Coordinates of N, CA, C and O in Angstrom, one line a residue:
M1 N -131.2 -90.3 60.5 CA -129.9 -90.5 60.2 C -129.6 -89.3 59.3 O -130.2 -88.9 58.3
A2 N -128.3 -88.9 59.7 CA -127.8 -87.8 58.6 C -127.3 -88.6 57.3 O -127.1 -89.8 57.2
P3 N -127.2 -87.7 56.2 CA -126.8 -88.3 54.9 C -125.6 -89.1 55.0 O -125.5 -90.2 54.3
G4 N -124.6 -88.9 55.9 CA -123.4 -89.5 55.8 C -123.5 -91.0 56.4 O -122.4 -91.7 56.5
G5 N -124.6 -91.3 57.1 CA -124.8 -92.5 57.8 C -124.9 -92.5 59.3 O -125.2 -93.5 59.9
G6 N -124.4 -91.2 59.9 CA -124.4 -91.4 61.1 C -125.4 -90.9 61.8 O -126.4 -90.5 61.3
A7 N -125.5 -90.7 63.2 CA -126.6 -90.2 63.8 C -126.8 -88.6 63.4 O -125.8 -88.1 63.2
E8 N -127.8 -88.1 63.6 CA -128.2 -86.6 63.4 C -127.1 -85.8 64.0 O -127.0 -85.9 65.3
G9 N -126.2 -85.0 63.4 CA -125.2 -84.1 64.1 C -123.9 -85.0 64.3 O -123.2 -84.2 64.7
G10 N -123.9 -86.2 64.3 CA -122.8 -87.0 64.8 C -122.0 -87.3 63.6 O -122.1 -87.1 62.5
P11 N -120.7 -87.9 63.9 CA -119.8 -88.3 62.7 C -120.4 -89.4 62.0 O -121.3 -90.2 62.3
A12 N -120.0 -89.5 60.6 CA -120.6 -90.5 59.8 C -120.0 -92.0 60.3 O -119.0 -92.1 60.8
A13 N -121.1 -92.9 60.2 CA -120.6 -94.3 60.7 C -119.7 -94.7 59.6 O -119.6 -94.6 58.3
D14 N -118.6 -95.8 60.1 CA -117.9 -96.4 59.3 C -118.7 -97.3 58.2 O -119.7 -97.7 58.8
S15 N -118.2 -97.5 57.2 CA -119.0 -98.1 56.1 C -118.2 -99.3 55.7 O -117.2 -99.0 55.1
P16 N -118.6 -100.5 56.0 CA -117.8 -101.7 55.6 C -117.5 -101.9 54.1 O -116.5 -102.0 53.5
A17 N -118.8 -101.5 53.4 CA -118.7 -101.5 52.0 C -117.8 -100.5 51.2 O -117.0 -100.9 50.5
R18 N -117.6 -99.3 51.8 CA -116.7 -98.3 51.5 C -115.4 -98.6 51.7 O -114.6 -98.5 50.8
D19 N -115.2 -99.4 53.0 CA -114.0 -99.9 53.3 C -113.4 -101.0 52.4 O -112.2 -101.2 51.9
I20 N -114.2 -101.9 52.0 CA -114.1 -102.9 51.1 C -113.5 -102.6 49.9 O -112.8 -102.8 48.8
A21 N -114.4 -101.5 49.1 CA -114.1 -100.9 47.8 C -112.8 -100.1 47.8 O -112.1 -100.2 46.9
A22 N -112.5 -99.3 48.9 CA -111.3 -98.8 48.9 C -110.2 -99.6 48.9 O -109.1 -99.3 48.3
A23 N -110.2 -100.7 49.5 CA -109.1 -101.6 49.8 C -108.9 -102.3 48.4 O -107.8 -102.5 47.9
W24 N -109.9 -102.8 47.7 CA -109.9 -103.3 46.3 C -109.3 -102.2 45.3 O -108.5 -102.4 44.5
G25 N -109.7 -100.9 45.4 CA -109.2 -99.9 44.7 C -107.7 -99.7 44.8 O -107.0 -99.4 44.0
R26 N -107.3 -99.8 46.1 CA -105.9 -99.7 46.5 C -105.2 -100.9 46.0 O -103.9 -100.8 45.4
E27 N -105.5 -102.1 46.2 CA -104.9 -103.3 46.0 C -105.0 -103.7 44.3 O -104.0 -104.3 43.8
R28 N -106.1 -103.2 43.7 CA -106.1 -103.6 42.3 C -106.7 -102.4 41.6 O -107.8 -102.5 41.3
P29 N -105.8 -101.3 41.4 CA -106.4 -100.2 40.7 C -107.1 -100.6 39.3 O -106.6 -101.4 38.6
G30 N -108.1 -100.1 39.1 CA -108.9 -100.3 37.9 C -109.9 -101.2 37.9 O -110.6 -101.5 37.0
T31 N -109.9 -102.0 39.2 CA -110.9 -103.1 39.3 C -112.3 -102.2 39.7 O -112.3 -101.3 40.4
P32 N -113.3 -102.6 38.9 CA -114.7 -101.9 39.2 C -115.3 -102.2 40.5 O -115.5 -103.4 40.8
V33 N -115.2 -101.1 41.3 CA -115.7 -101.5 42.7 C -117.2 -100.8 43.0 O -117.5 -100.7 44.2
G34 N -117.7 -100.1 41.9 CA -118.9 -99.3 42.3 C -119.9 -100.0 42.8 O -121.0 -99.5 43.6
S35 N -120.0 -101.3 42.5 CA -121.3 -102.2 42.8 C -121.1 -102.5 44.2 O -122.2 -102.8 44.9
I36 N -119.9 -102.5 44.9 CA -119.7 -103.0 46.4 C -120.5 -102.1 47.2 O -121.2 -102.7 48.3
G37 N -120.9 -100.9 47.1 CA -121.6 -99.9 47.9 C -123.2 -100.2 47.8 O -123.9 -99.8 48.7
I38 N -123.4 -100.9 46.9 CA -124.9 -101.3 46.6 C -125.2 -102.9 47.0 O -126.0 -103.3 47.9
V39 N -124.3 -103.7 46.5 CA -124.5 -105.2 46.6 C -124.2 -105.6 48.1 O -124.8 -106.4 48.7
T40 N -123.1 -105.2 48.7 CA -122.7 -105.5 50.1 C -123.8 -105.2 51.0 O -124.2 -106.1 51.9
P41 N -124.4 -103.9 51.0 CA -125.5 -103.6 52.0 C -126.7 -104.5 51.8 O -127.4 -105.0 52.6
I42 N -127.0 -104.8 50.5 CA -128.1 -105.7 50.2 C -127.9 -107.1 50.9 O -128.8 -107.7 51.5
W43 N -126.7 -107.7 50.5 CA -126.4 -109.0 51.2 C -126.5 -108.9 52.8 O -127.0 -109.6 53.5
Q44 N -125.8 -107.7 53.3 CA -126.1 -107.5 54.8 C -127.5 -107.5 55.3 O -127.7 -108.0 56.3
L45 N -128.3 -106.7 54.6 CA -129.7 -106.5 54.9 C -130.4 -107.6 54.8 O -131.3 -108.1 55.7
A46 N -130.2 -108.7 53.7 CA -130.9 -109.8 53.6 C -130.5 -110.8 54.8 O -131.5 -111.4 55.2
K47 N -129.3 -110.9 55.1 CA -128.9 -111.7 56.2 C -129.7 -111.1 57.5 O -130.1 -111.9 58.3
L48 N -129.6 -109.7 57.8 CA -130.2 -109.3 59.2 C -131.8 -109.6 59.2 O -132.1 -110.0 60.0
F49 N -132.3 -109.1 58.0 CA -133.9 -109.5 57.9 C -134.1 -111.0 57.9 O -135.1 -111.4 58.7
G50 N -133.4 -111.9 57.3 CA -133.7 -113.1 57.2 C -133.7 -113.8 58.7 O -134.3 -114.6 59.2
D51 N -132.4 -113.5 59.3 CA -132.2 -113.9 60.8 C -133.3 -113.4 61.8 O -133.6 -114.2 62.5
D52 N -133.7 -112.1 61.5 CA -134.6 -111.7 62.5 C -135.9 -112.4 62.3 O -136.6 -112.6 63.3
R53 N -136.4 -112.6 61.0 CA -137.7 -113.1 60.7 C -137.8 -114.7 61.2 O -138.7 -115.0 61.9
R54 N -136.6 -115.4 61.1 CA -136.7 -116.7 61.8 C -136.6 -116.6 63.2 O -137.3 -117.4 63.7
R55 N -136.1 -115.6 63.9 CA -136.3 -115.7 65.4 C -137.8 -115.2 65.8 O -138.3 -116.0 66.7
V56 N -138.3 -114.4 64.9 CA -139.8 -113.9 65.3 C -140.5 -115.3 65.0 O -141.5 -115.5 65.7
L57 N -140.4 -115.9 63.9 CA -141.2 -117.2 63.5 C -140.9 -118.3 64.7 O -141.9 -118.9 64.9
A58 N -139.7 -118.4 65.0 CA -139.3 -119.4 66.1 C -140.2 -119.2 67.4 O -140.7 -120.1 67.9
R59 N -140.2 -118.0 67.8 CA -141.0 -117.5 69.0 C -142.7 -117.9 68.9 O -143.3 -118.2 69.6
A60 N -142.9 -117.8 67.4 CA -144.5 -118.1 67.0 C -144.7 -119.6 66.9 O -145.7 -119.9 66.6
G61 N -143.6 -120.2 66.9 CA -143.8 -121.8 66.6 C -144.1 -122.1 65.2 O -144.6 -123.1 65.0
V62 N -143.5 -121.3 64.3 CA -143.6 -121.7 62.7 C -142.2 -121.6 62.1 O -141.7 -120.4 62.4
D63 N -142.1 -122.2 61.0 CA -141.0 -121.9 60.3 C -141.3 -121.0 59.0 O -142.6 -120.9 58.7
S64 N -140.2 -120.5 58.4 CA -140.6 -119.7 57.4 C -141.3 -120.2 56.1 O -142.1 -119.6 55.4
A65 N -140.9 -121.5 55.8 CA -141.3 -122.1 54.7 C -142.8 -122.4 55.0 O -143.8 -122.3 53.9
T66 N -143.1 -122.8 56.2 CA -144.6 -123.1 56.3 C -145.4 -122.0 56.4 O -146.6 -121.8 55.8
L67 N -145.0 -120.9 56.9 CA -145.6 -119.5 56.9 C -145.9 -119.0 55.6 O -147.0 -118.6 55.0
D68 N -144.9 -119.1 54.8 CA -145.0 -118.8 53.2 C -146.1 -119.5 52.6 O -147.1 -119.0 51.9
L69 N -146.2 -120.8 52.8 CA -147.2 -121.7 52.3 C -148.7 -121.3 52.7 O -149.5 -121.0 52.0
L70 N -148.8 -121.1 54.0 CA -150.0 -120.6 54.5 C -150.3 -119.1 54.1 O -151.5 -119.0 53.9
S71 N -149.4 -118.3 54.0 CA -149.6 -117.1 53.5 C -150.1 -117.0 52.1 O -151.0 -116.2 51.8
V72 N -149.6 -117.8 51.2 CA -150.0 -117.8 49.8 C -151.4 -118.2 49.8 O -152.2 -117.7 49.1
L73 N -151.8 -119.4 50.6 CA -153.0 -119.9 50.6 C -154.0 -118.7 51.0 O -155.1 -118.3 50.4
R74 N -153.7 -118.0 52.2 CA -154.6 -117.0 53.0 C -154.7 -115.8 51.9 O -155.8 -115.3 51.7
R75 N -153.7 -115.6 51.2 CA -153.8 -114.4 50.2 C -154.6 -114.6 49.0 O -155.1 -113.7 48.3
S76 N -154.9 -115.9 48.7 CA -155.6 -116.3 47.6 C -157.1 -116.1 47.7 O -158.0 -116.0 46.7
G77 N -157.6 -115.7 49.0 CA -158.9 -115.5 49.1 C -159.8 -116.8 49.4 O -159.3 -117.8 49.0
E78 N -160.9 -116.6 49.9 CA -161.8 -117.8 50.0 C -162.0 -118.6 48.7 O -162.2 -118.1 47.6
P79 N -161.9 -120.0 48.8 CA -161.9 -120.8 49.8 C -160.7 -121.2 50.3 O -160.3 -122.2 51.0
Y80 N -159.7 -120.5 49.9 CA -158.1 -120.6 50.5 C -157.8 -122.0 49.9 O -157.1 -122.8 50.6
T81 N -157.8 -122.2 48.6 CA -157.6 -123.4 47.9 C -156.6 -123.2 46.8 O -157.4 -122.3 45.9
L82 N -155.5 -123.7 46.6 CA -154.9 -123.6 45.3 C -154.3 -125.0 44.9 O -154.1 -125.9 45.7
S83 N -153.9 -125.2 43.6 CA -153.3 -126.3 43.2 C -151.9 -126.3 43.6 O -151.4 -125.0 43.9
T84 N -151.2 -127.3 43.7 CA -149.9 -127.4 43.9 C -149.0 -126.7 43.0 O -148.0 -126.0 43.3
R85 N -149.4 -126.6 41.8 CA -148.7 -125.9 40.6 C -148.6 -124.4 41.0 O -147.9 -123.7 40.7
E86 N -150.1 -123.8 41.3 CA -150.2 -122.6 41.6 C -149.4 -122.2 42.9 O -148.9 -121.1 43.1
L87 N -149.2 -122.9 43.8 CA -148.5 -122.7 44.9 C -147.1 -122.6 44.7 O -146.5 -121.6 45.2
G88 N -146.5 -123.3 43.9 CA -145.2 -123.3 43.5 C -144.9 -121.9 42.8 O -144.0 -121.2 43.0
R89 N -145.9 -121.7 41.7 CA -145.7 -120.3 41.1 C -145.7 -119.1 42.0 O -144.8 -118.3 42.0
R90 N -146.7 -119.2 42.9 CA -146.8 -118.0 43.9 C -145.7 -117.9 44.8 O -145.5 -116.8 45.4
S91 N -145.3 -118.9 45.3 CA -144.3 -119.2 46.4 C -142.9 -118.9 45.9 O -141.9 -118.9 46.7
L92 N -142.7 -119.1 44.5 CA -141.3 -118.9 43.9 C -140.5 -120.1 44.3 O -139.2 -119.8 44.6
V93 N -141.0 -121.2 44.5 CA -140.1 -122.5 44.8 C -140.5 -123.5 43.8 O -141.6 -123.6 43.1
T94 N -139.7 -124.6 43.9 CA -139.8 -125.8 43.0 C -141.1 -126.6 43.4 O -141.5 -126.7 44.6
A95 N -141.4 -127.6 42.5 CA -142.4 -128.7 42.8 C -142.1 -129.4 44.2 O -142.9 -129.7 44.9
G96 N -140.9 -129.9 44.0 CA -140.3 -130.6 45.1 C -140.6 -129.9 46.5 O -140.9 -130.3 47.5
A97 N -140.1 -128.6 46.6 CA -140.4 -127.8 47.7 C -141.7 -127.6 48.2 O -142.1 -127.7 49.3
V98 N -142.8 -127.6 47.3 CA -144.1 -127.3 47.6 C -144.7 -128.8 48.1 O -145.2 -128.6 49.1
S99 N -144.2 -129.8 47.6 CA -144.6 -130.9 48.1 C -144.2 -131.1 49.6 O -145.0 -131.6 50.3
Q100 N -142.8 -131.0 49.8 CA -142.4 -131.0 51.3 C -143.1 -130.3 52.1 O -143.6 -130.6 53.3
R101 N -143.5 -128.9 51.6 CA -144.1 -128.0 52.5 C -145.5 -128.4 52.8 O -146.0 -128.4 54.1
V102 N -146.1 -128.7 51.8 CA -147.5 -129.4 52.1 C -147.6 -130.6 53.0 O -148.5 -130.5 53.9
A103 N -146.6 -131.5 52.7 CA -146.8 -132.7 53.5 C -146.5 -132.3 54.9 O -147.3 -132.9 55.9
R104 N -145.6 -131.6 55.3 CA -145.1 -131.0 56.7 C -146.4 -130.5 57.2 O -147.0 -130.7 58.4
A105 N -147.1 -129.3 56.4 CA -148.2 -128.5 57.0 C -149.3 -129.6 57.1 O -150.3 -129.4 58.2
E106 N -149.5 -130.6 56.3 CA -150.7 -131.5 56.4 C -150.6 -132.1 57.8 O -151.4 -132.4 58.5
R107 N -149.4 -132.8 58.1 CA -149.1 -133.5 59.3 C -149.5 -132.7 60.4 O -149.8 -133.3 61.4
E108 N -149.1 -131.3 60.4 CA -149.5 -130.5 61.5 C -151.0 -129.9 61.4 O -151.2 -129.2 62.5
G109 N -151.8 -130.5 60.8 CA -153.2 -130.1 60.5 C -153.5 -128.5 60.0 O -154.5 -128.0 60.3
L110 N -152.5 -128.2 59.3 CA -152.5 -126.7 59.0 C -153.0 -126.6 57.6 O -153.8 -125.6 57.1
V111 N -153.1 -127.7 56.8 CA -153.8 -127.6 55.4 C -154.3 -129.1 55.1 O -154.0 -130.2 55.8
T112 N -155.2 -129.3 54.2 CA -155.6 -130.6 53.8 C -155.4 -130.5 52.2 O -155.1 -129.6 51.5
R113 N -155.2 -131.8 51.6 CA -155.0 -131.8 50.2 C -156.0 -132.8 49.7 O -156.2 -133.8 50.3
R114 N -156.3 -132.9 48.4 CA -157.2 -133.7 47.8 C -156.9 -133.8 46.4 O -156.4 -132.8 45.8
P115 N -157.4 -134.6 45.6 CA -156.9 -134.6 44.3 C -157.8 -133.6 43.5 O -159.0 -133.4 43.9
G116 N -157.4 -133.0 42.5 CA -158.1 -131.9 41.6 C -159.0 -132.4 40.7 O -159.1 -133.7 40.5
E117 N -160.1 -131.8 40.4 CA -161.1 -132.3 39.5 C -160.8 -132.0 38.0 O -160.2 -131.1 37.7
G118 N -160.9 -133.1 37.2 CA -160.9 -132.7 35.7 C -159.3 -133.1 35.4 O -159.1 -133.5 34.1
R119 N -158.2 -133.0 36.3 CA -157.1 -133.2 35.7 C -156.4 -134.3 36.7 O -156.3 -134.0 37.8
P120 N -155.7 -135.5 36.1 CA -155.4 -136.5 37.0 C -154.5 -136.4 38.0 O -154.5 -137.1 38.8
R121 N -153.4 -135.6 37.6 CA -152.5 -135.3 38.6 C -152.4 -134.1 39.5 O -151.5 -133.9 40.3
T122 N -153.5 -133.4 39.2 CA -153.6 -132.1 40.0 C -153.9 -132.4 41.5 O -155.0 -133.2 41.8
V123 N -153.4 -131.7 42.4 CA -153.6 -131.8 43.8 C -154.0 -130.4 44.3 O -153.4 -129.4 44.0
Q124 N -155.1 -130.3 45.1 CA -155.6 -129.1 45.7 C -155.3 -129.0 47.0 O -155.5 -130.1 47.8
V125 N -154.8 -128.0 47.4 CA -154.5 -127.7 49.0 C -155.4 -126.6 49.4 O -155.4 -125.6 48.9
T126 N -155.9 -126.9 50.5 CA -156.9 -126.0 51.4 C -156.3 -125.7 52.8 O -155.8 -126.6 53.4
L127 N -156.3 -124.5 53.0 CA -156.0 -123.9 54.5 C -157.0 -124.5 55.5 O -158.2 -124.3 55.2
T128 N -156.7 -125.1 56.5 CA -157.7 -125.6 57.5 C -157.9 -124.4 58.5 O -157.3 -123.4 58.5
R129 N -158.6 -124.6 59.3 CA -159.2 -123.5 60.4 C -157.8 -123.2 61.3 O -157.4 -122.1 61.4
A130 N -157.2 -124.3 61.7 CA -156.0 -123.9 62.4 C -154.8 -123.4 61.6 O -154.0 -122.5 62.0
G131 N -154.5 -123.7 60.4 CA -153.7 -123.0 59.4 C -154.1 -121.4 59.2 O -153.1 -120.6 59.4
H132 N -155.2 -121.3 59.2 CA -155.8 -119.8 59.2 C -155.6 -119.1 60.3 O -155.0 -117.9 60.3
D133 N -155.9 -119.6 61.4 CA -155.6 -118.9 62.8 C -154.1 -118.7 62.9 O -153.6 -117.8 63.3
L134 N -153.2 -119.6 62.6 CA -151.7 -119.5 62.6 C -151.3 -118.4 61.8 O -150.5 -117.6 62.2
V135 N -151.7 -118.3 60.6 CA -151.3 -117.2 59.7 C -151.7 -116.0 60.1 O -151.0 -114.9 60.0
E136 N -153.0 -115.9 60.5 CA -153.4 -114.6 61.2 C -152.7 -114.1 62.4 O -152.4 -112.9 62.3
A137 N -152.5 -115.1 63.2 CA -151.6 -114.6 64.4 C -150.1 -114.2 64.0 O -149.7 -113.2 64.7
T138 N -149.6 -114.9 63.1 CA -148.3 -114.7 62.8 C -147.8 -113.5 61.8 O -146.9 -112.9 62.1
V139 N -148.7 -113.3 60.9 CA -148.3 -112.3 59.7 C -148.2 -111.0 60.3 O -147.3 -110.1 60.1
D140 N -149.1 -110.6 61.3 CA -149.0 -109.3 61.8 C -147.6 -109.3 62.7 O -147.0 -108.2 62.6
R141 N -147.3 -110.1 63.4 CA -146.1 -110.2 64.1 C -144.8 -109.9 63.1 O -143.9 -109.1 63.5
V142 N -144.7 -110.7 62.1 CA -143.6 -110.6 61.1 C -143.8 -109.0 60.5 O -142.7 -108.3 60.4
L143 N -144.8 -108.6 60.0 CA -145.1 -107.5 59.2 C -144.9 -106.3 60.1 O -144.2 -105.2 59.7
H144 N -145.3 -106.2 61.4 CA -145.1 -105.2 62.2 C -143.7 -104.8 62.7 O -143.1 -103.9 62.6
R145 N -143.0 -106.1 62.8 CA -141.7 -106.2 63.1 C -140.7 -105.4 62.0 O -139.9 -104.8 62.1
E146 N -141.1 -105.9 60.8 CA -140.3 -105.4 59.5 C -140.7 -103.9 59.4 O -139.7 -103.2 59.0
A147 N -141.9 -103.5 59.6 CA -142.2 -102.2 59.4 C -141.4 -101.4 60.4 O -140.9 -100.2 60.1
G148 N -141.2 -101.7 61.6 CA -140.3 -101.2 62.6 C -139.0 -101.0 62.2 O -138.3 -100.0 62.6
M149 N -138.5 -102.0 61.4 CA -137.0 -102.0 61.2 C -136.7 -100.9 60.0 O -135.8 -100.6 59.8
I150 N -137.8 -100.6 59.2 CA -137.6 -99.7 58.3 C -138.1 -98.2 58.5 O -138.0 -97.4 57.7
E151 N -138.6 -98.0 59.8 CA -139.1 -96.7 60.1 C -138.2 -95.7 60.1 O -138.7 -94.5 60.2
G152 N -136.9 -95.9 60.0 CA -135.8 -95.0 60.1 C -135.8 -94.0 58.8 O -135.1 -93.1 58.6
L153 N -136.4 -94.8 57.9 CA -136.6 -94.1 56.4 C -138.1 -93.3 56.4 O -139.1 -94.0 57.0
T154 N -138.1 -92.0 55.9 CA -139.3 -91.5 55.7 C -140.1 -92.3 54.8 O -139.8 -93.0 54.0
P155 N -141.5 -92.0 54.8 CA -142.4 -92.7 53.8 C -141.8 -92.5 52.4 O -141.9 -93.3 51.4
E156 N -141.4 -91.2 52.0 CA -140.9 -90.8 50.9 C -139.8 -91.7 50.4 O -139.7 -92.3 49.2
Q157 N -138.9 -91.7 51.3 CA -137.7 -92.6 51.1 C -138.0 -94.1 50.8 O -137.4 -94.9 50.1
Q158 N -138.9 -94.6 51.6 CA -139.3 -96.0 51.6 C -139.9 -96.3 50.0 O -139.6 -97.3 49.5
A159 N -140.6 -95.3 49.7 CA -141.3 -95.6 48.3 C -140.2 -95.4 47.1 O -140.2 -96.3 46.3
T160 N -139.2 -94.5 47.3 CA -138.1 -94.4 46.4 C -137.3 -95.7 46.5 O -137.0 -96.1 45.4
L161 N -137.0 -96.1 47.7 CA -136.3 -97.4 47.7 C -136.9 -98.6 47.1 O -136.4 -99.4 46.4
T162 N -138.3 -98.7 47.4 CA -139.1 -99.6 46.9 C -139.0 -99.6 45.3 O -138.6 -100.7 44.8
E163 N -139.1 -98.6 44.8 CA -139.1 -98.5 43.4 C -137.6 -98.7 42.7 O -137.5 -99.6 41.8
L164 N -136.7 -98.5 43.4 CA -135.4 -98.4 42.9 C -135.0 -100.2 43.0 O -134.3 -100.7 42.2
L165 N -135.4 -100.7 44.2 CA -135.0 -102.2 44.2 C -135.8 -102.9 43.2 O -135.4 -103.9 42.6
R166 N -137.2 -102.5 42.9 CA -137.9 -103.1 41.9 C -137.1 -102.9 40.6 O -137.0 -104.1 39.7
L167 N -136.8 -101.8 40.2 CA -136.0 -101.8 38.8 C -134.7 -102.6 38.8 O -134.4 -103.2 37.9
L168 N -134.1 -102.6 40.0 CA -132.7 -103.2 40.1 C -132.9 -104.7 39.8 O -132.3 -105.5 39.1
L169 N -134.1 -105.2 40.7 CA -134.2 -106.8 40.6 C -134.5 -107.1 39.0 O -134.1 -108.1 38.6
E170 N -135.7 -106.2 38.5 CA -135.9 -106.5 37.1 C -134.9 -106.5 36.1 O -134.8 -107.5 35.4
D171 N -133.8 -105.5 36.2 CA -132.7 -105.4 35.4 C -131.7 -106.6 35.6 O -131.4 -107.2 34.6
V172 N -131.5 -107.2 36.8 CA -130.7 -108.1 37.0 C -131.4 -109.4 36.5 O -130.5 -110.2 36.0
Q173 N -132.5 -109.6 36.8 CA -133.2 -110.8 36.2 C -133.1 -111.0 34.8 O -132.9 -111.9 34.2
R174 N -133.4 -109.9 34.0 CA -133.2 -109.8 32.7 C -131.8 -110.1 32.2 O -131.5 -110.8 31.3
R175 N -130.8 -109.5 32.9 CA -129.4 -109.6 32.5 C -129.0 -111.1 32.5 O -128.2 -111.7 32.0
L176 N -129.4 -111.9 33.6 CA -129.2 -113.1 33.9 C -130.0 -114.2 33.3 O -129.9 -115.4 33.3
G177 N -131.2 -113.6 32.7 CA -132.1 -114.5 32.2 C -132.9 -115.5 33.2 O -133.0 -116.5 32.7
D178 N -132.9 -114.9 34.2 CA -133.6 -115.8 35.3 C -134.5 -114.8 36.1 O -134.1 -114.1 36.8
D179 N -136.1 -115.3 36.0 CA -137.0 -114.6 36.7 C -137.3 -115.2 37.9 O -138.3 -114.8 38.6
R180 N -136.5 -116.3 38.4 CA -137.2 -117.0 39.6 C -136.4 -116.3 40.6 O -135.3 -115.7 40.7
V181 N -137.2 -116.0 41.8 CA -136.7 -115.4 42.9 C -137.1 -116.3 44.2 O -138.2 -116.7 44.3
T182 N -136.1 -116.7 45.0 CA -136.4 -117.3 46.0 C -136.5 -116.3 47.4 O -136.0 -115.3 47.2
H183 N -137.1 -116.8 48.3 CA -137.3 -116.0 49.4 C -136.0 -116.0 50.6 O -135.7 -117.4 50.7
V184 N -135.6 -115.1 50.9 CA -134.5 -115.2 51.9 C -134.8 -115.9 53.2 O -136.1 -115.6 53.6
G185 N -134.2 -116.8 53.7 CA -134.6 -117.4 54.9 C -135.4 -118.6 54.8 O -135.9 -119.3 55.6
H186 N -135.8 -119.1 53.6 CA -136.6 -120.1 53.3 C -135.7 -121.3 53.1 O -134.8 -121.2 52.5
E187 N -136.3 -122.8 53.4 CA -135.6 -123.7 53.0 C -135.5 -124.1 51.5 O -136.5 -123.7 50.8

């Protein structure tokens, strides 16, 4: 892509964010519009990535919330067991959402749950063989697809964007006093 947003050597593509900012600037002079060029594309990208991920997962026969649960367990390492509290912390979702996800995955034979040792209300959740197989087959589909969608950026641009997004996220979380982050496309 050329710096203006168009194909190499071609005209710059129209930018809805630029058009929105210009319209607000025209209609309400003095209104701060600088954020529109950042926030609008982030919202658009979140929608595109979320919708695409849902389609990929639908073809694989799994929903994003279940894949998130299975992925958190898989990334935890053997024996692929975590407490529901730890699942919530690592999944960035509420205890109620974890409970619903675990119940659904258990009905599908993807996880088992048992009482935790030493703490009366602790529940341990373990990935089953079927859950392990599903996450192994699905995670590659998702990550290869997403890697392909960002390959228009050079590795250096990807690294820069990764760092800038991390900085922006941390600053917005600090300003809002909210470090909870939910996953796009999750229930």
